[in-house]
PDB file of C-alpha atoms in Angstrom:
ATOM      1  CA  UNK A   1     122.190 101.772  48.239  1.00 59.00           C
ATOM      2  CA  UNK A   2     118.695 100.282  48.604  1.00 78.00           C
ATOM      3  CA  UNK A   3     116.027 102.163  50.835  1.00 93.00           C
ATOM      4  CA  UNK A   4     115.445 101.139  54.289  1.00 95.00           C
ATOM      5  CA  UNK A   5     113.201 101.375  56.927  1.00 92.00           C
ATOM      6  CA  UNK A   6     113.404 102.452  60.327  1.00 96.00           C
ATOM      7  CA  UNK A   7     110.755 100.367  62.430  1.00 97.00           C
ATOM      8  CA  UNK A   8     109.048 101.225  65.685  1.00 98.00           C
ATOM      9  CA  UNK A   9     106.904  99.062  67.982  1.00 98.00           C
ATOM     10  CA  UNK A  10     103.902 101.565  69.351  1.00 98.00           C
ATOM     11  CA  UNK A  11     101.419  98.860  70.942  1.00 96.00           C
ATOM     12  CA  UNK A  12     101.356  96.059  72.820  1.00 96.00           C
ATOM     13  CA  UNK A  13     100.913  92.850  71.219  1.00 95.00           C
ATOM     14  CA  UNK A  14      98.635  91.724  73.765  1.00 96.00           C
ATOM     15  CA  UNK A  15      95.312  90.687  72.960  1.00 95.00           C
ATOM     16  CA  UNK A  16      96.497  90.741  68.906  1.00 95.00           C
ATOM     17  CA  UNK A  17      95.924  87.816  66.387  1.00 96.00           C
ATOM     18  CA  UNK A  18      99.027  85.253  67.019  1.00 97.00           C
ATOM     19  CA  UNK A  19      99.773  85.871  63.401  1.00 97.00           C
ATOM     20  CA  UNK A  20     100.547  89.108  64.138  1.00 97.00           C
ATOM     21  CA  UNK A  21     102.400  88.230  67.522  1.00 97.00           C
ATOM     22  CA  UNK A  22     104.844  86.245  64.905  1.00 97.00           C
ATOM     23  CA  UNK A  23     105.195  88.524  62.536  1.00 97.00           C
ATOM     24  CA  UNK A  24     106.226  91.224  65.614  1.00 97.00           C
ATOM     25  CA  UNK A  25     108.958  88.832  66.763  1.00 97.00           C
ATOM     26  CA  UNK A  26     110.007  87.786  63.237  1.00 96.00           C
ATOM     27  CA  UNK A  27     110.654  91.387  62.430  1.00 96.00           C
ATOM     28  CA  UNK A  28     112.601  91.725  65.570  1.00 96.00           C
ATOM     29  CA  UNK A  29     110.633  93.826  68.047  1.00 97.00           C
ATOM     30  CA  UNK A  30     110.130  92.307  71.459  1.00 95.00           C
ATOM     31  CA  UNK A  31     109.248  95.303  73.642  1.00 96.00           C
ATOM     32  CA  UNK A  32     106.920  98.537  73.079  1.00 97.00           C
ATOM     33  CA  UNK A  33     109.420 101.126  71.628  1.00 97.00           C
ATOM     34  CA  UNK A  34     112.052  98.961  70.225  1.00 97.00           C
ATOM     35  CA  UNK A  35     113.305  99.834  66.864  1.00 97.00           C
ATOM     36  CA  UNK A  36     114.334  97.705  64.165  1.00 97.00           C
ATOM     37  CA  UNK A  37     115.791  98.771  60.345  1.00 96.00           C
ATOM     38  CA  UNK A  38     114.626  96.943  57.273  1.00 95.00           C
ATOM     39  CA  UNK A  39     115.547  96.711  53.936  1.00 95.00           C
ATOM     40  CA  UNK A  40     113.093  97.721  51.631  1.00 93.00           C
ATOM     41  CA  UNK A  41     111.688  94.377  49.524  1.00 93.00           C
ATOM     42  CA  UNK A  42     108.477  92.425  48.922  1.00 95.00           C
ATOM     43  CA  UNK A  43     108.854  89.997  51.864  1.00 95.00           C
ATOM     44  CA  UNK A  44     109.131  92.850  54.370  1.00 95.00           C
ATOM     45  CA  UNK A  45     106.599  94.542  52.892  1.00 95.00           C
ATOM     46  CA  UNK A  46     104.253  91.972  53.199  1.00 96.00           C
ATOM     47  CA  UNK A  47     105.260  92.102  56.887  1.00 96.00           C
ATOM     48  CA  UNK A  48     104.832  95.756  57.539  1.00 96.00           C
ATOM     49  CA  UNK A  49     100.816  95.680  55.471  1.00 96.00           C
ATOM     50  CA  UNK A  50     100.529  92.600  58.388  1.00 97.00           C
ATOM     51  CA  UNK A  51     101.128  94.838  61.251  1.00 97.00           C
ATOM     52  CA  UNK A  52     100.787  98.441  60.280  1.00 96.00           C
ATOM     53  CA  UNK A  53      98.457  99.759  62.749  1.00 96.00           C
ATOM     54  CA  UNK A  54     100.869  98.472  65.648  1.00 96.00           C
ATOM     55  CA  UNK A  55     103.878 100.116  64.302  1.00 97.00           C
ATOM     56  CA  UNK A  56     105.478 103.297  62.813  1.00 97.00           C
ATOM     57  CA  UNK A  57     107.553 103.071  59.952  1.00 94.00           C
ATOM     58  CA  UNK A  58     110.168 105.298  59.041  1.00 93.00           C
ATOM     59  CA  UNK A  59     111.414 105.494  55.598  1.00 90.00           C
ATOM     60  CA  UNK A  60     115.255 106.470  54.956  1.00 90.00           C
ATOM     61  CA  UNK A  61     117.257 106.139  52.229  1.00 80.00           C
TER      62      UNK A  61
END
């Protein structure tokens, strides 16, 4: 089974780079404390380096 992650939306994406807005909503978060869980591959790490100070990430296995 591959590793996940467990992803949760800490601040507000107001005032943020729309790049970042997209990535947010691409990933699935809409509000402040939604959660999300990721499979663990490039692509979504590319998204998590994007936005890392705005979230908390969870790893699981």
């Amino acid at each position: 089974m591959a590793k996940t992650f467990d992803i949760k939306l800490k601040k507000s994406t107001i005032g943020c780079h729309p790049t970042q807005i997209r990535t947010i909503h691409a990933m699935g978060l809409r509000k402040i404390n939604s959660t999300v869980t990721m499979v663990d591959n490039a692509a979504n790490r590319g998204q998590l380096f994007k936005v890392q100070h705005m979230v908390e990430i969870i790893v699981k296995k």
